[in-house]
Coordinates of C-alpha atoms in Angstrom, one line a residue:
X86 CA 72.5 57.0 74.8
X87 CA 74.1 55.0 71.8
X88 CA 75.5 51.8 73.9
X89 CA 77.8 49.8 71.3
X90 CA 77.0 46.4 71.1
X91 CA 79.9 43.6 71.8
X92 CA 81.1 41.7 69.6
X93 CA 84.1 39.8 70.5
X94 CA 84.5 36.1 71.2
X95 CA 87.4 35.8 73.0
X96 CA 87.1 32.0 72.6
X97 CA 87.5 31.8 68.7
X98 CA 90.5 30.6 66.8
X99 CA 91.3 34.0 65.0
X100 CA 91.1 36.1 68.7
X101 CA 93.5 33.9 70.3
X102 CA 95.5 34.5 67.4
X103 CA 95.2 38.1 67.0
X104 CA 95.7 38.6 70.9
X105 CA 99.1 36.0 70.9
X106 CA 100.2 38.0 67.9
X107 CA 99.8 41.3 69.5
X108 CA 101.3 40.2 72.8
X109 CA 104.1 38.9 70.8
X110 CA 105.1 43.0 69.3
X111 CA 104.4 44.2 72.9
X112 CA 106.7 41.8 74.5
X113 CA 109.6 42.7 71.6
X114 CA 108.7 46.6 71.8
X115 CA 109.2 46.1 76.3
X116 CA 112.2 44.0 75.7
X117 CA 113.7 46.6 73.5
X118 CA 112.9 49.5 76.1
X119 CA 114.5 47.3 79.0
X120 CA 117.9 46.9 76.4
X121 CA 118.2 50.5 76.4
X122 CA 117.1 51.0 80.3
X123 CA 119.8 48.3 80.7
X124 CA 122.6 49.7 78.8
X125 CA 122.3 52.9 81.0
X126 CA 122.3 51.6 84.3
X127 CA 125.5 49.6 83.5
X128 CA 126.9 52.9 83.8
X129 CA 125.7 52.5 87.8
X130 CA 128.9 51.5 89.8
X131 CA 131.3 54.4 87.8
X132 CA 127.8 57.1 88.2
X133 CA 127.6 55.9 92.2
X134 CA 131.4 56.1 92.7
X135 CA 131.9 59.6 91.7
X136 CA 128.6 60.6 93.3
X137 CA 126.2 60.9 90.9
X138 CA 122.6 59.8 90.4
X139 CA 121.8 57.8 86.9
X140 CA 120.2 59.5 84.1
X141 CA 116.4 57.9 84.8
X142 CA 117.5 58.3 88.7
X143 CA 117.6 62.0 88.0
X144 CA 114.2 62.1 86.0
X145 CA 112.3 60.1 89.1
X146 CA 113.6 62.2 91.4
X147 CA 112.5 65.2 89.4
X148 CA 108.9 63.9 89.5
X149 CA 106.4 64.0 91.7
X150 CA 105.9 60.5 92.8
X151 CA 103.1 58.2 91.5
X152 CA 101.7 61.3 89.2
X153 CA 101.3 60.2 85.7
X154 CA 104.1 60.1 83.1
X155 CA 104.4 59.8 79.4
X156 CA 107.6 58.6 78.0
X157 CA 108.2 59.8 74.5
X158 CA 109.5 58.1 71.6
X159 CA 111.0 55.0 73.3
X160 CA 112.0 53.2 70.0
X161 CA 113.8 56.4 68.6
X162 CA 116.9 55.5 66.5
X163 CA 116.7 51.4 66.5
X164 CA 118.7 49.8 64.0
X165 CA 120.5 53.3 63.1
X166 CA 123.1 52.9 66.2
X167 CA 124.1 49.2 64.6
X168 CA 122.3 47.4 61.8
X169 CA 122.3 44.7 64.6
X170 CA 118.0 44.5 65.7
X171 CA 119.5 42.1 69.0
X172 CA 122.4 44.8 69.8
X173 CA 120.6 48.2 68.8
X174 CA 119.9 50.3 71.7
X175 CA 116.9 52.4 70.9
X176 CA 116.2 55.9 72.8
X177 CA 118.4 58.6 70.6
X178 CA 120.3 59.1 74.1
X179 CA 117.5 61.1 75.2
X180 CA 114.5 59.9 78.2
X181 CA 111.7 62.2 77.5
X182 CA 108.0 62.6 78.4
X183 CA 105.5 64.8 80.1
X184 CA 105.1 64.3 84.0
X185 CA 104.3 66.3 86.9
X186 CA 107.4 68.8 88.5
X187 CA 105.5 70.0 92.2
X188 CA 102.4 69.7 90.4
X189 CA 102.8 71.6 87.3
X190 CA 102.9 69.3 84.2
X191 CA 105.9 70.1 82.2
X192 CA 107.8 68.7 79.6
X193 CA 111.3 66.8 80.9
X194 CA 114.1 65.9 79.0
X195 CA 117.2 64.1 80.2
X196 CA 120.4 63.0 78.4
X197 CA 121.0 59.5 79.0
X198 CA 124.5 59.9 80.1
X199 CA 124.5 56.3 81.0
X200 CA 124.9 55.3 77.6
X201 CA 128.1 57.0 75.5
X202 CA 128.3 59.7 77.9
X203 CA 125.3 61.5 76.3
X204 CA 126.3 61.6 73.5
X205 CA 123.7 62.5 70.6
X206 CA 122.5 59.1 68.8
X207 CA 121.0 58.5 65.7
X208 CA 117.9 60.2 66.1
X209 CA 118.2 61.7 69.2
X210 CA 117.9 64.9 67.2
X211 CA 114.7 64.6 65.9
X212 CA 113.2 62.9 69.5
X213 CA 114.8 66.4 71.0
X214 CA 113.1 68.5 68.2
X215 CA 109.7 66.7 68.5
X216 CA 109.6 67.2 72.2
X217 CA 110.5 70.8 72.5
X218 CA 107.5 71.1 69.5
X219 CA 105.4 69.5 71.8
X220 CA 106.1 71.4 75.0
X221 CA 105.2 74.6 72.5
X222 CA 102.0 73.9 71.5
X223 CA 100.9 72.0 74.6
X224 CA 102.5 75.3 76.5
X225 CA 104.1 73.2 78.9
X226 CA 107.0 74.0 81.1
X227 CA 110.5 72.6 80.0
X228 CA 112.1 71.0 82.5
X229 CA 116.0 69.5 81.2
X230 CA 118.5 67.4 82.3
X231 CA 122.1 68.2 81.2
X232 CA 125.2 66.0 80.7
X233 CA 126.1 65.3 77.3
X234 CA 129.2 64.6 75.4
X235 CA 127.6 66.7 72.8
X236 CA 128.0 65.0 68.8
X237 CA 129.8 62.0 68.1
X238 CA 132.4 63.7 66.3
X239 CA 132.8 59.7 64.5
X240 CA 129.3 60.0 63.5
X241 CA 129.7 63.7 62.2
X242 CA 127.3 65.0 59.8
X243 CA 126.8 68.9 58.8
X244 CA 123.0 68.5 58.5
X245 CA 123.2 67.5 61.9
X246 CA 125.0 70.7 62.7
X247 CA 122.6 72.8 60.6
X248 CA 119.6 71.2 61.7
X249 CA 120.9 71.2 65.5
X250 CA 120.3 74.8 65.9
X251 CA 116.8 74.1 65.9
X252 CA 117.5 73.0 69.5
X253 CA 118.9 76.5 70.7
X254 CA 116.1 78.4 68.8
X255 CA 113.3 76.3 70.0
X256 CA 114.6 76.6 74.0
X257 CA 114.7 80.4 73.0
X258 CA 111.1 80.4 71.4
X259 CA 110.0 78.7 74.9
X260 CA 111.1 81.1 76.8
X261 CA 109.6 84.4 74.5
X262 CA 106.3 82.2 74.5
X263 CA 106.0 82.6 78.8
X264 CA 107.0 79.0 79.5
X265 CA 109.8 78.4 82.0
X266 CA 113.1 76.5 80.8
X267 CA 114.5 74.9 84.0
X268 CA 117.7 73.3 83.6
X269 CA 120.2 71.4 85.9
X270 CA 123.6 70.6 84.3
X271 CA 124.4 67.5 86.1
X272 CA 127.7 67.4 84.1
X273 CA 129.3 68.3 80.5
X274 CA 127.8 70.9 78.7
X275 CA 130.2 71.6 75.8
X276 CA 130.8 73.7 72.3
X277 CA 127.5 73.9 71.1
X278 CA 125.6 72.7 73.9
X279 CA 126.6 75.3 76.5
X280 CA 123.7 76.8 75.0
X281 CA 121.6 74.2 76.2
X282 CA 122.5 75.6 79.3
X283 CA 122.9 79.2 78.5
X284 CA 119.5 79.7 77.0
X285 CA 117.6 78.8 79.7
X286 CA 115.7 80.8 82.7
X287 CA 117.1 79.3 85.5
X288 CA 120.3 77.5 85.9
X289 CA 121.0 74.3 88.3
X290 CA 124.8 73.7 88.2
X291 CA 126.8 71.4 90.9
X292 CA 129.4 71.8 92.8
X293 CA 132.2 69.7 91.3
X294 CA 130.9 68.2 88.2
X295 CA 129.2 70.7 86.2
X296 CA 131.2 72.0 83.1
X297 CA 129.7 74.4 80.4
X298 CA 132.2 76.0 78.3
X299 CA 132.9 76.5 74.5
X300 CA 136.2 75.2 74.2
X301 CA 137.4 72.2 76.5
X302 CA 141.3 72.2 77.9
X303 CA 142.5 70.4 74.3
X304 CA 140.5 72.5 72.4
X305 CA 141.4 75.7 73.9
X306 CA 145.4 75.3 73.9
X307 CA 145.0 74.1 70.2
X308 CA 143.4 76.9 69.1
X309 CA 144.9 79.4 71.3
X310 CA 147.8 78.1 73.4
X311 CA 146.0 78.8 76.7
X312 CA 146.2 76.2 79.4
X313 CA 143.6 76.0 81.9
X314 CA 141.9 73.1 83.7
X315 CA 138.2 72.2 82.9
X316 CA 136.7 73.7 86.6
X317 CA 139.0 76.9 85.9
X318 CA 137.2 77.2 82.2
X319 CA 133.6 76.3 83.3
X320 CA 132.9 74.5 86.7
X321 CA 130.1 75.2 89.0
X322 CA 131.8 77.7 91.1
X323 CA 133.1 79.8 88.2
X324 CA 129.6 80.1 86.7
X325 CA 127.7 80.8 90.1
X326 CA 130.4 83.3 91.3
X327 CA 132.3 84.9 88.7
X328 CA 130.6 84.4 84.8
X329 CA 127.2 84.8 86.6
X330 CA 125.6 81.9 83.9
X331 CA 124.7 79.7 87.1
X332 CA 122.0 81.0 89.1
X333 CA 121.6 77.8 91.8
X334 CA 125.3 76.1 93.6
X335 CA 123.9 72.7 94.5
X336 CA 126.1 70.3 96.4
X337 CA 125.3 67.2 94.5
X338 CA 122.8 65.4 91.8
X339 CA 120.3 64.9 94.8
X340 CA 120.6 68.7 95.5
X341 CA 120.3 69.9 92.2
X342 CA 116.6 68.4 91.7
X343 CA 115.9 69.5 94.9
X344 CA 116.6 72.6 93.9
X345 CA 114.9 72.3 90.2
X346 CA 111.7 71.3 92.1
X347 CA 111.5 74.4 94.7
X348 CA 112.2 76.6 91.6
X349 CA 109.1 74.8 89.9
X350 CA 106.9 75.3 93.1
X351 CA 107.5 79.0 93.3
X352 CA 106.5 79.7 90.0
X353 CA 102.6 81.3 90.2
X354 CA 101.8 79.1 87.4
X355 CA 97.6 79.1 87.0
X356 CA 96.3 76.5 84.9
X357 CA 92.8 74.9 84.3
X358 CA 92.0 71.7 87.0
X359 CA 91.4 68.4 85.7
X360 CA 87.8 67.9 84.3
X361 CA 85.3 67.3 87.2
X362 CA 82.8 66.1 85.4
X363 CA 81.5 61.9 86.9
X364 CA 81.6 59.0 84.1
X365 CA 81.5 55.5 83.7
X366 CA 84.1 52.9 82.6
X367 CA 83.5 51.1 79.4
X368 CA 81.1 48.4 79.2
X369 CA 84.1 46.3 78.2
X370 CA 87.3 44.6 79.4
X371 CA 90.0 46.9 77.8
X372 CA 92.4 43.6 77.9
X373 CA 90.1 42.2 75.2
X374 CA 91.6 45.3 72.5
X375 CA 94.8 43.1 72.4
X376 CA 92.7 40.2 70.2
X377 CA 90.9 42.7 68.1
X378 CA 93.0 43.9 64.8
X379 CA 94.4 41.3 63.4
X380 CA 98.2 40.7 62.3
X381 CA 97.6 40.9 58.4
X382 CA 96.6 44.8 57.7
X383 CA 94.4 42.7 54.5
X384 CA 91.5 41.6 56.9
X385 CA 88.3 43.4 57.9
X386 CA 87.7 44.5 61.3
X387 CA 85.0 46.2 63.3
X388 CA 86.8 49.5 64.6
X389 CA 83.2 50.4 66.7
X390 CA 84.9 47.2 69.1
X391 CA 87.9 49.6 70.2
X392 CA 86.1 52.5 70.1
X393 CA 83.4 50.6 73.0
X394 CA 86.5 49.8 75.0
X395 CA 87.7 53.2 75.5
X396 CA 84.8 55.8 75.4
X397 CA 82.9 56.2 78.9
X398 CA 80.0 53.6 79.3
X399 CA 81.1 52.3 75.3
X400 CA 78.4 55.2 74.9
X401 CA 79.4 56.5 70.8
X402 CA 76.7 58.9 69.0
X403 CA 77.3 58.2 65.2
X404 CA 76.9 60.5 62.9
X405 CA 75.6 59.7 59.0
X406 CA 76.1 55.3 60.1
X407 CA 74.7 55.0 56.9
X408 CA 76.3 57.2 54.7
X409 CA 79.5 56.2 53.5
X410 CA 79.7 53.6 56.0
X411 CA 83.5 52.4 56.1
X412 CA 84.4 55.6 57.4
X413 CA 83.0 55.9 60.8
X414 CA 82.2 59.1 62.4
X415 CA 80.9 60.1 65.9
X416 CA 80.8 62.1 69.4
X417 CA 81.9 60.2 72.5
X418 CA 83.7 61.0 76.0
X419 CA 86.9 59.9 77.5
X420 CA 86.6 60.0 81.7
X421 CA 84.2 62.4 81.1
X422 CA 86.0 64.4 78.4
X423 CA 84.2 65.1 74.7
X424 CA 85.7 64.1 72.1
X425 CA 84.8 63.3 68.5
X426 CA 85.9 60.0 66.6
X427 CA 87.1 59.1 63.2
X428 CA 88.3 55.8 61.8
X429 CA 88.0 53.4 59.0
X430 CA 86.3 50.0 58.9
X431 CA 88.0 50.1 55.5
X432 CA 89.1 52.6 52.3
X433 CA 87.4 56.0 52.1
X434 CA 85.2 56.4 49.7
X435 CA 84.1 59.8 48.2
X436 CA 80.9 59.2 50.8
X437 CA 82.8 58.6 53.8
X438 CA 85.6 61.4 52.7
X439 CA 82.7 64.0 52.2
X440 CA 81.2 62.9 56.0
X441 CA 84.2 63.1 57.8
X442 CA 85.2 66.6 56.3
X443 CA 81.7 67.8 57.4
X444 CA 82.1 66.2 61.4
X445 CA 85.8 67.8 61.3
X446 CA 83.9 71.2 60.6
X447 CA 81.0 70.5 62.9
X448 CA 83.6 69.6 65.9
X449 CA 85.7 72.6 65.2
X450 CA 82.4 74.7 65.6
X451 CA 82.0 72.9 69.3
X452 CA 85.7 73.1 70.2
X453 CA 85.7 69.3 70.1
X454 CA 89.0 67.8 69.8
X455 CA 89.3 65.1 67.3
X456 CA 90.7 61.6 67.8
X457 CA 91.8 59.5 64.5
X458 CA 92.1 56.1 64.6
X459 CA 93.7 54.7 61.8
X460 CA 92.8 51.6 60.2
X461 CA 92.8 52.4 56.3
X462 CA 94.5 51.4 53.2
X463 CA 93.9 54.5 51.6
X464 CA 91.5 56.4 49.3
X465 CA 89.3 54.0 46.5
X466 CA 90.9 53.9 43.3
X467 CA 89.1 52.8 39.5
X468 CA 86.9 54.4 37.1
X469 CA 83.6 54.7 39.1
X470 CA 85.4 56.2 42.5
X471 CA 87.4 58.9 39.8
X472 CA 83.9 59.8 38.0
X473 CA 82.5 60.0 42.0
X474 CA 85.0 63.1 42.5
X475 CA 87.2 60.8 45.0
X476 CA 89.9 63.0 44.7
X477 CA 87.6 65.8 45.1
X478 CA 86.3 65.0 48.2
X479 CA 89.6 63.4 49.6
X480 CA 90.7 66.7 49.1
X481 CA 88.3 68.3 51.0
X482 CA 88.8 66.1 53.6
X483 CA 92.6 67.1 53.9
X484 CA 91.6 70.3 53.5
X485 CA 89.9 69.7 56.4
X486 CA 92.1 68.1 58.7
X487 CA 94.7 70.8 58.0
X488 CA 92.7 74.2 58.9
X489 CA 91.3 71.9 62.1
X490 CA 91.6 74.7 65.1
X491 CA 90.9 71.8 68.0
X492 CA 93.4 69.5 69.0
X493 CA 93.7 66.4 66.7
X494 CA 95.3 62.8 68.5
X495 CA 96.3 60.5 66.3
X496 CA 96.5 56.7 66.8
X497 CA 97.9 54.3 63.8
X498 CA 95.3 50.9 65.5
X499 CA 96.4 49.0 62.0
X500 CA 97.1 50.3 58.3
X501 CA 97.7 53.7 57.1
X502 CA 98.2 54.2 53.9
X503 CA 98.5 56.0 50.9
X504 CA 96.6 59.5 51.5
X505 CA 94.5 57.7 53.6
X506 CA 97.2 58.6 55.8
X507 CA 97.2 62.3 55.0
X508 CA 93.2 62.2 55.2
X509 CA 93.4 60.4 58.5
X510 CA 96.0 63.2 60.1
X511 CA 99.1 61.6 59.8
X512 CA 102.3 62.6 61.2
X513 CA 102.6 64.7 58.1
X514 CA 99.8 66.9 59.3
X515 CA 101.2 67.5 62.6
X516 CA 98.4 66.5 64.9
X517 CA 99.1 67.7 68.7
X518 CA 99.6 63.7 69.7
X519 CA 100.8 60.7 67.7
X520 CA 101.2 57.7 68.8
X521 CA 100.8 53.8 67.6
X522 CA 99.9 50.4 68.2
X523 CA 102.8 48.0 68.3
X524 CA 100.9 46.0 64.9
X525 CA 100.6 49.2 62.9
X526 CA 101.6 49.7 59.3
X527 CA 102.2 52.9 57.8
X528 CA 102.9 53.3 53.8
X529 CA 102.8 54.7 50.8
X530 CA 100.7 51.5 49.9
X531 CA 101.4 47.6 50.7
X532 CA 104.8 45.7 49.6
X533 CA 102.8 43.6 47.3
X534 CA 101.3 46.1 45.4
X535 CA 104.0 48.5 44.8
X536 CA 106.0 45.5 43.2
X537 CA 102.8 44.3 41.4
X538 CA 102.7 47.8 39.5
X539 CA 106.4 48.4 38.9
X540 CA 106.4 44.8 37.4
X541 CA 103.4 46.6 35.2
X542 CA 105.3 49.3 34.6
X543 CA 108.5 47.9 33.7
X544 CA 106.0 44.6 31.6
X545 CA 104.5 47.8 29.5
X546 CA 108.4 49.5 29.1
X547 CA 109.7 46.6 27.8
X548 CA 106.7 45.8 24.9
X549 CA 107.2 49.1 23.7
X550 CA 110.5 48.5 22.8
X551 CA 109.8 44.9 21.6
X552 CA 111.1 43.4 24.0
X553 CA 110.3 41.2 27.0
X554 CA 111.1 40.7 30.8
X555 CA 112.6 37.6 32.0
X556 CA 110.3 36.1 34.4
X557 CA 113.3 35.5 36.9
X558 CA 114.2 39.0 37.1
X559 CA 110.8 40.3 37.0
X560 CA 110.6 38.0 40.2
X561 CA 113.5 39.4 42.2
X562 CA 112.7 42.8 41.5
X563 CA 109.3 41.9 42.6
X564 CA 110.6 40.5 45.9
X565 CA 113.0 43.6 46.3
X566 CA 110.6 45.9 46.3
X567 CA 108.3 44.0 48.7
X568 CA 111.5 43.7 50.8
X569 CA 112.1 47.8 50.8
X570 CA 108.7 48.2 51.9
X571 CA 107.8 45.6 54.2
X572 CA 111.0 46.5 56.1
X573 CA 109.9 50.0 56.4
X574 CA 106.3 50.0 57.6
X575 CA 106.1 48.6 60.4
X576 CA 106.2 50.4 64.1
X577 CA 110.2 49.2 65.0
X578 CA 110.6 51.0 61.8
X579 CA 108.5 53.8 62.0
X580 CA 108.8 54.3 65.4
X581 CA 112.5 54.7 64.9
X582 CA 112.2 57.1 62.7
X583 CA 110.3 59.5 65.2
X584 CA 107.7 59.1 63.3
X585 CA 105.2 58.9 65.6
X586 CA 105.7 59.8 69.4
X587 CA 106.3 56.4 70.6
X588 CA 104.1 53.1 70.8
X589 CA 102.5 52.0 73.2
X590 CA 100.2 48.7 74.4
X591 CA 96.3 48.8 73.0
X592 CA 95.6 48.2 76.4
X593 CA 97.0 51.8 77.7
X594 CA 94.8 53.6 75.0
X595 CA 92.2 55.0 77.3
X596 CA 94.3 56.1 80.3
X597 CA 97.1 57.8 77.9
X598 CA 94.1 59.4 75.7
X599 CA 92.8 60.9 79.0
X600 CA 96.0 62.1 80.0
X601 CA 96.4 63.8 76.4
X602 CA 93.0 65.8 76.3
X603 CA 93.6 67.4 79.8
X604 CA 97.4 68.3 78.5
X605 CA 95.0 69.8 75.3
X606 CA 92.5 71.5 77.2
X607 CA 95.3 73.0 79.7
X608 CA 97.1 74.4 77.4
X609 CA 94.7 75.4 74.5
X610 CA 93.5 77.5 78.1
X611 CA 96.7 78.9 79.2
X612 CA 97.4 82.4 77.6
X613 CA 101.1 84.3 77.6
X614 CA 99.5 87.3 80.1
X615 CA 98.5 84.8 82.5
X616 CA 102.2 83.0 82.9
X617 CA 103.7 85.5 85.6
X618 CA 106.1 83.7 87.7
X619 CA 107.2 85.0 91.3
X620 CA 110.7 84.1 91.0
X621 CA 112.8 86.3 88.8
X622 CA 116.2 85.7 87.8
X623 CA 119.0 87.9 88.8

């Protein structure tokens, strides 16, 4: 046994500081979720009146009650709806996460009709893209939620169009891959997204409100002259009796998930059981990660400290300690899970870069997924570190990280930048899970930096031309570029961006990181010949 050591005081100065500042960015990132939670169940009194359940009504009822849940990507889209940060509604339009349908974990996806009908927000694209990638290499079940107004036509965009396809192909791809797609068209499902519908294995559609057609009433007698009313042209009846495109007639929303949840039981769906194997907690109060990093990326920290708050019995075999110590390198287990561990207690060095591509290799030869948690500003930089072969061996290290053939979890716990992030399995290097602490920073470097070697660059322009830089203008392009990059690293930002697959409170780590390696080891066990499913469509 390796037992780490504590080495928090939560009775200094700079805890109580670090733990008020990260309760601050948890209590923005909650209020921001309840804005968006809000905005949907406005929608309650007109959804109750004609009969129908909410949007996250709909995903509850889907669930199987008090089983686990991950909600995806939360923050998707914030400040791209309005430029307003106290009137953006963050989401993309889309609730999303991995949960438990009559015991099988699947992905769900729900349009969040509550909030401009379903319409497709800014983002709400990607978020949709990310989750049906997910749901693909985690070879889980899709499980969807129809009602959407399809594209703002206000907001049109062709990349959007282009790009949107991807939706279509993916649900197709899901199926040819074994995995079920279950849908229940609650409402609309129009143009374009009658695919969303059509391309799926089973078909919920109700009695009275669903509508999946290409062409609604104004478009149809525009283009052709026809007139026909909406249920005529694509209600529930039609599909399930005539076009054959429905395969399930519920009466109502209630019915419908009934329905979705009996077609989920039936399937003879064989997966691994969760790991059996007896552990202890950590040594360590998990509420006592909130006063660990600290606010400014700049200052040290001791990343072993999280690491003892998560990993069974704070019990963490280190590899090479002291060999390229700032990057820190070793075996632990997660409620009895294995696991191996890499993060920074600052840069990589060619040391640290040249360990951590060997104990990527060794834990690929053991089938031991690998957790990164970032804390880094990047690779070293000057004359010694070049001559050292740092970009060598920060190449290996990517190299690394990208032939990887365990699951890799990424967690941004404070700075990642520069290839740091690349080395560190950003986003960019698609680990299976991404997810972030609400006092993250991710960049191409810091604000101050890139401004410090522009106003180098643009200095060393202007003497070769004999000329010089008025110390005004050097300033304000100095705070410009500090502004462009400040405003663009940190989660809100990031997070928005789909960037990562949503934030989520320091305290949380453990349970969601448990939650994540089972969803890993299920699926990296689950093989196409084994999904046989005992209800076939007609």
């Amino acid at each position: 046994m390796s037992i780490l050591e504590n080495a928090i005081f939560p009775g200094s100065a700079v805890y109580r500081a670090n733990r008020d500042g990260m309760l601050g960015l948890i209590d923005r990132m909650r209020a921001l979720e309840e804005r968006t939670r809000a905005a949907s169940a406005a929608a309650k009194d007109r959804f109750h009146k004609r009969g129908q359940l909410l949007p996250r009504e709909r995903v509850a009822l889907v669930l199987d009650p008090g089983a686990p849940f991950i909600e995806l990507s939360t923050l998707a889209g914030y400040m791209f709806d309005v430029s307003d940060p106290d009137k953006s509604v963050p989401g993309g339009g889309v609730i999303a996460g991995i949960g438990f349908v009559s015991g099988i974990r699947c992905m769900v996806s729900a349009n969040d009709s509550g909030i401009d009908a379903g319409a497709l927000q800014p983002y709400g694209l990607d978020k949709t893209l990310r989750v049906q990638e997910l749901a693909l290499e985690n070879k889980l079940p899709y499980v969807q939620l129809v009602e959407s107004a399809g594209a703002n036509l206000l907001r049109y965009r062709v990349e959007d169009f282009v790009r949107g396809g991807n939706i279509f192909r993916n649900l197709a791809r899901l199926s040819a891959a074994g995995l079920p797609v279950v849908t229940v068209t609650h409402g609309s499902s129009t143009a374009g997204g009658a695919y969303q519908t059509g391309l799926s294995d089973y078909i919920v559609m109700v009695r009275g409100r669903t509508r999946a057609f290409l062409a609604g009433p104004p478009l149809l007698k525009a283009a052709t002259g026809e007139i026909a009313t909406e249920e005529e042209l694509g209600g529930a009846e039609m599909h399930t009796q005539v076009s054959g495109l429905g395969d399930y007639l519920a009466e109502d929303d209630r019915d419908a998930l009934r329905i979705a949840r009996e077609i989920m039981a039936a399937l003879e769906w064989e997966r691994p059981g969760r790991a059996s194997a007896e552990y202890k907690p950590p040594r360590y109060d998990q509420d006592e990660l909130l006063g660990i990093m600290p606010m400014d990326h700049k200052r040290a920290v001791d990343m072993k400290q999280v690491i003892a708050r998560i990993v069974d019995d704070s019990d963490f075999t280190e590899m090479a300690p002291n060999y390229g110590p700032a990057t820190v390198c070793g075996h632990a287990r997660i409620e009895g899970q294995a696991i191996g561990i890499i993060t920074n207690n600052g840069p990589l060095d060619p040391a640290g870069a040249n360990k951590a591509t060997h104990f990527i290799q060794a834990c690929c030869q053991t089938r031991t997924p690998l957790l990164y948690l970032n804390n880094t500003t990047g690779y070293m930089v000057g004359k010694a570190y070049e001559e050292a072969g740092m970009i060598k061996h920060g190449s290996k290290m990517i190299q690394a990280v990208t032939s990887a053939n365990v699951p890799q979890i990424t967690i941004y716990c404070g700075a990642s930048f520069g290839a740091g992030n690349y080395g560190m399995c950003g986003r960019g290097f698609h680990p299976r899970f991404c997810f972030s602490w609400p006092n993250a920073k991710t960049a191409v470097m810091g604000g101050e930096q890139a401004a410090e070697t522009m106003a180098i660059v643009t200095e060393s322009a202007a003497a070769r031309r004999g000329k010089s830089v008025e110390k005004e203008k050097l300033d304000a392009m100095k705070a410009q570029i500090v502004g462009v990059f400040d405003g663009q690293m940190d989660v809100f930002s990031t997070s928005a961006r789909v960037l990562d697959d949503g934030v989520i409170d320091p305290r949380d780590t453990r349970a969601l990181l448990s939650e994540v390696l089972a969803i890993c080891r299920e699926g990296d066990a689950r093989t196409p010949q084994r999904m046989q499913f005992s209800v076939a469509r007609p």
